[in-house]
Amino acid sequence: MQIILATLVLGGIGLIFGVLLTVASKKFHVEVDPRIEEVSSYLAGANCGACGYPGCDACAQAVVEGKVGADCCPPGGARAAEGIAKVMGLDAGSLVPMVARVLCQGNIGVAQDRYIYDGYRSCLAAAGIAGGPKACHFACIGLGDCVDQCAFGAVSIKGGVAWIDAAKCTGCGKCVDACPRSVISLFPMDAKVLVRCRNMEPAKLANAECMRSCIGCGRCVRTCKYDAIQVVDGFAHIDLDKCTRCGDCAEVCPHKCIVVT
Amino acid sequence: MNEILRILLFMVSCVLSHNFIFSRFLGCCPFLGVSNKVGTAAGMGLAVTFVMGLASLFTYVVYHFILVPLQLTYLDTISFILVIAALVQFVETFLKKSSPSLYNALGIYLPLITTNCAVLGVAVLNVSEGYNLLYSVLNGVFGALGFLLAIVLMAGVRERLELADIPKCLRGFPIGLIIAGLMSVAFMGFLGLA
């Protein structure tokens, strides 16, 4: 008798709650656009925040509300853009995958040190102390603020300079924002020839600071058959639209700061 | 007058000397898991306060008006779990409709609370200590405020630890547990108030 009563009471409580919850879920039902779920299934799903929203769900909502376009998810790349365009009926556009590149080759021994830094392990902290531990004001400090930001494990520190695994990089740009020196930039995946230095100092100073610095000599400018290189602000700039990726400039660079990847 | 004083004393003892985390050791999982930032810790604490207050009320009703008359008091734990789970679910549905901003603030913490042992703990304690309805609800609300105090303090400490030079073997949870132990010892001192 007891056992039947116990079963009935517990079952009854459960049943009452079940009914109440069903009624509540009907009464308090919130209409959610079914497209939000579809869109978020195409996003990268890492909640990295590259889109500028707190998470993939928030981004999906913004897409459905029409606040951002199909190319809102850099880590998702072309696959995400196509998927979103299909759901939303938009034009996917041509999305060249972007990849982050470190524009510094000032490894330990290559770049001169200003002082030995032994403080809190953060580039931001080190950059604020007497111009940073490396003599060059434009060098990678190498304490790994970018490594901490990467949700995909693509960034590591090799020889005192950040190194990005292009195969793992999704082009979300978190490391670009994290770098206090703006050493990291996003480039199209097919930009194979890059000037890996941003030193704006005059040639003599730049030469003294680092063996891999761009001194603005202009040999690459004269070598380039396509008029794609210019020296601006003391270092060489490659116009990616004109560049044919021939790599002639890399061969003549006296400091080996133009690199073909 | 005497009764008011007793109630005030009871509130203080719930928050300080009988703190859920530091002297009853209930709810340690969210205490260690969600205490990385003060903001999120406060959100979790508020959500727990909300649910523990309601849970104390509803479990009191279920226990005294259903289980006691039918002499089924041995079913208290399982029926409390049922009540708490249903309650959390209902609160979530209700908040989603009526207050989306509060839902967004508490949203991710609410489902976590279902498995917070402090919520079941307060219901079981209310029964075993024989509290009446007022004391049960007070125990729930102020016990949860004690939880809020503890988790916010812990989050404050851990935010500072981020910048501290801790030996590698102690980083993360080990140092968290040591701090929790030290804070617990400190809170034991409040027993002297009684």
GROMACS .gro file of N, CA, C and O in nm, chain A residues 2 5-6 9-10 13-14 17 20-21 24-25 27-30 32 120, chain B residues 66 70 72 74-75 78-79 82-83 86 89-90 93-94 96-97 162-163:
model
  144
    2GLN      N    1   0.188   0.124   0.095
    2GLN     CA    2   0.281   0.238   0.103
    2GLN      C    3   0.350   0.266  -0.029
    2GLN      O    4   0.360   0.379  -0.073
    5LEU      N    5   0.130   0.426  -0.282
    5LEU     CA    6   0.107   0.566  -0.248
    5LEU      C    7   0.228   0.651  -0.287
    5LEU      O    8   0.214   0.756  -0.349
    6ALA      N    9   0.350   0.598  -0.252
    6ALA     CA   10   0.472   0.672  -0.284
    6ALA      C   11   0.484   0.695  -0.433
    6ALA      O   12   0.514   0.805  -0.479
    9VAL      N   13   0.226   0.951  -0.547
    9VAL     CA   14   0.255   1.089  -0.506
    9VAL      C   15   0.367   1.146  -0.592
    9VAL      O   16   0.354   1.255  -0.650
   10LEU      N   17   0.478   1.070  -0.605
   10LEU     CA   18   0.591   1.120  -0.685
   10LEU      C   19   0.550   1.138  -0.831
   10LEU      O   20   0.579   1.239  -0.893
   13ILE      N   21   0.329   1.441  -0.855
   13ILE     CA   22   0.404   1.568  -0.853
   13ILE      C   23   0.472   1.590  -0.988
   13ILE      O   24   0.466   1.699  -1.046
   14GLY      N   25   0.534   1.483  -1.037
   14GLY     CA   26   0.603   1.493  -1.166
   14GLY      C   27   0.507   1.531  -1.276
   14GLY      O   28   0.538   1.618  -1.359
   17PHE      N   29   0.402   1.897  -1.246
   17PHE     CA   30   0.508   1.986  -1.294
   17PHE      C   31   0.521   1.978  -1.446
   17PHE      O   32   0.542   2.079  -1.513
   20LEU      N   33   0.243   2.175  -1.597
   20LEU     CA   34   0.267   2.318  -1.576
   20LEU      C   35   0.376   2.370  -1.670
   20LEU      O   36   0.363   2.477  -1.728
   21LEU      N   37   0.484   2.290  -1.683
   21LEU     CA   38   0.595   2.334  -1.769
   21LEU      C   39   0.552   2.340  -1.914
   21LEU      O   40   0.591   2.431  -1.987
   24ALA      N   41   0.348   2.642  -1.948
   24ALA     CA   42   0.434   2.760  -1.941
   24ALA      C   43   0.511   2.779  -2.070
   24ALA      O   44   0.525   2.891  -2.120
   25SER      N   45   0.560   2.667  -2.126
   25SER     CA   46   0.642   2.683  -2.247
   25SER      C   47   0.557   2.728  -2.364
   25SER      O   48   0.604   2.796  -2.454
   27LYS      N   49   0.271   2.919  -2.317
   27LYS     CA   50   0.227   3.054  -2.283
   27LYS      C   51   0.341   3.154  -2.298
   27LYS      O   52   0.322   3.265  -2.346
   28PHE      N   53   0.463   3.111  -2.255
   28PHE     CA   54   0.577   3.202  -2.261
   28PHE      C   55   0.664   3.174  -2.381
   28PHE      O   56   0.783   3.197  -2.380
   29HIS      N   57   0.602   3.118  -2.486
   29HIS     CA   58   0.683   3.083  -2.603
   29HIS      C   59   0.738   3.208  -2.670
   29HIS      O   60   0.666   3.306  -2.691
   30VAL      N   61   0.868   3.203  -2.700
   30VAL     CA   62   0.929   3.316  -2.770
   30VAL      C   63   0.957   3.272  -2.914
   30VAL      O   64   1.021   3.169  -2.936
   32VAL      N   65   1.141   3.230  -3.225
   32VAL     CA   66   1.280   3.243  -3.268
   32VAL      C   67   1.285   3.213  -3.418
   32VAL      O   68   1.228   3.114  -3.464
  120TYR      N   69   5.671   4.101  -1.593
  120TYR     CA   70   5.548   4.028  -1.624
  120TYR      C   71   5.547   3.991  -1.772
  120TYR      O   72   5.576   4.072  -1.858
  327ILE      N   73   0.236   1.804   0.145
  327ILE     CA   74   0.214   1.680   0.070
  327ILE      C   75   0.279   1.561   0.140
  327ILE      O   76   0.214   1.463   0.173
  331LEU      N   77   0.096   1.260   0.422
  331LEU     CA   78   0.087   1.125   0.367
  331LEU      C   79   0.193   1.033   0.425
  331LEU      O   80   0.209   0.919   0.382
  333LEU      N   81   0.515   1.036   0.393
  333LEU     CA   82   0.611   0.994   0.292
  333LEU      C   83   0.739   1.076   0.303
  333LEU      O   84   0.805   1.104   0.203
  335TYR      N   85   1.025   1.016   0.383
  335TYR     CA   86   1.150   0.957   0.334
  335TYR      C   87   1.172   0.987   0.185
  335TYR      O   88   1.279   0.962   0.132
  336LEU      N   89   1.070   1.039   0.120
  336LEU     CA   90   1.086   1.074  -0.022
  336LEU      C   91   1.136   1.217  -0.040
  336LEU      O   92   1.132   1.272  -0.151
  339ILE      N   93   1.430   1.299  -0.322
  339ILE     CA   94   1.392   1.283  -0.464
  339ILE      C   95   1.287   1.385  -0.505
  339ILE      O   96   1.291   1.441  -0.615
  340SER      N   97   1.191   1.415  -0.412
  340SER     CA   98   1.090   1.512  -0.453
  340SER      C   99   1.148   1.652  -0.457
  340SER      O  100   1.106   1.735  -0.539
  343LEU      N  101   1.311   1.694  -0.788
  343LEU     CA  102   1.206   1.716  -0.888
  343LEU      C  103   1.159   1.860  -0.887
  343LEU      O  104   1.150   1.927  -0.991
  344VAL      N  105   1.133   1.911  -0.766
  344VAL     CA  106   1.083   2.048  -0.752
  344VAL      C  107   1.185   2.147  -0.806
  344VAL      O  108   1.152   2.238  -0.883
  347ALA      N  109   1.224   2.135  -1.194
  347ALA     CA  110   1.108   2.195  -1.260
  347ALA      C  111   1.109   2.347  -1.241
  347ALA      O  112   1.080   2.423  -1.334
  350GLN      N  113   1.367   2.517  -1.461
  350GLN     CA  114   1.318   2.516  -1.599
  350GLN      C  115   1.212   2.624  -1.620
  350GLN      O  116   1.214   2.697  -1.717
  351PHE      N  117   1.122   2.632  -1.520
  351PHE     CA  118   1.013   2.730  -1.532
  351PHE      C  119   1.068   2.872  -1.528
  351PHE      O  120   1.030   2.956  -1.609
  354THR      N  121   1.217   2.961  -1.863
  354THR     CA  122   1.115   2.990  -1.965
  354THR      C  123   1.051   3.125  -1.940
  354THR      O  124   1.030   3.204  -2.031
  355PHE      N  125   1.021   3.149  -1.811
  355PHE     CA  126   0.952   3.272  -1.774
  355PHE      C  127   1.039   3.394  -1.804
  355PHE      O  128   0.994   3.492  -1.862
  357LYS      N  129   1.285   3.422  -2.012
  357LYS     CA  130   1.310   3.438  -2.155
  357LYS      C  131   1.201   3.525  -2.217
  357LYS      O  132   1.227   3.607  -2.305
  358LYS      N  133   1.077   3.506  -2.167
  358LYS     CA  134   0.965   3.582  -2.222
  358LYS      C  135   0.955   3.720  -2.159
  358LYS      O  136   0.942   3.821  -2.229
  423GLU      N  137   4.591   3.636  -1.146
  423GLU     CA  138   4.630   3.633  -1.287
  423GLU      C  139   4.765   3.701  -1.307
  423GLU      O  140   4.842   3.665  -1.394
  424LEU      N  141   4.790   3.805  -1.227
  424LEU     CA  142   4.912   3.884  -1.244
  424LEU      C  143   5.023   3.840  -1.149
  424LEU      O  144   5.132   3.894  -1.153
   0.00000   0.00000   0.00000
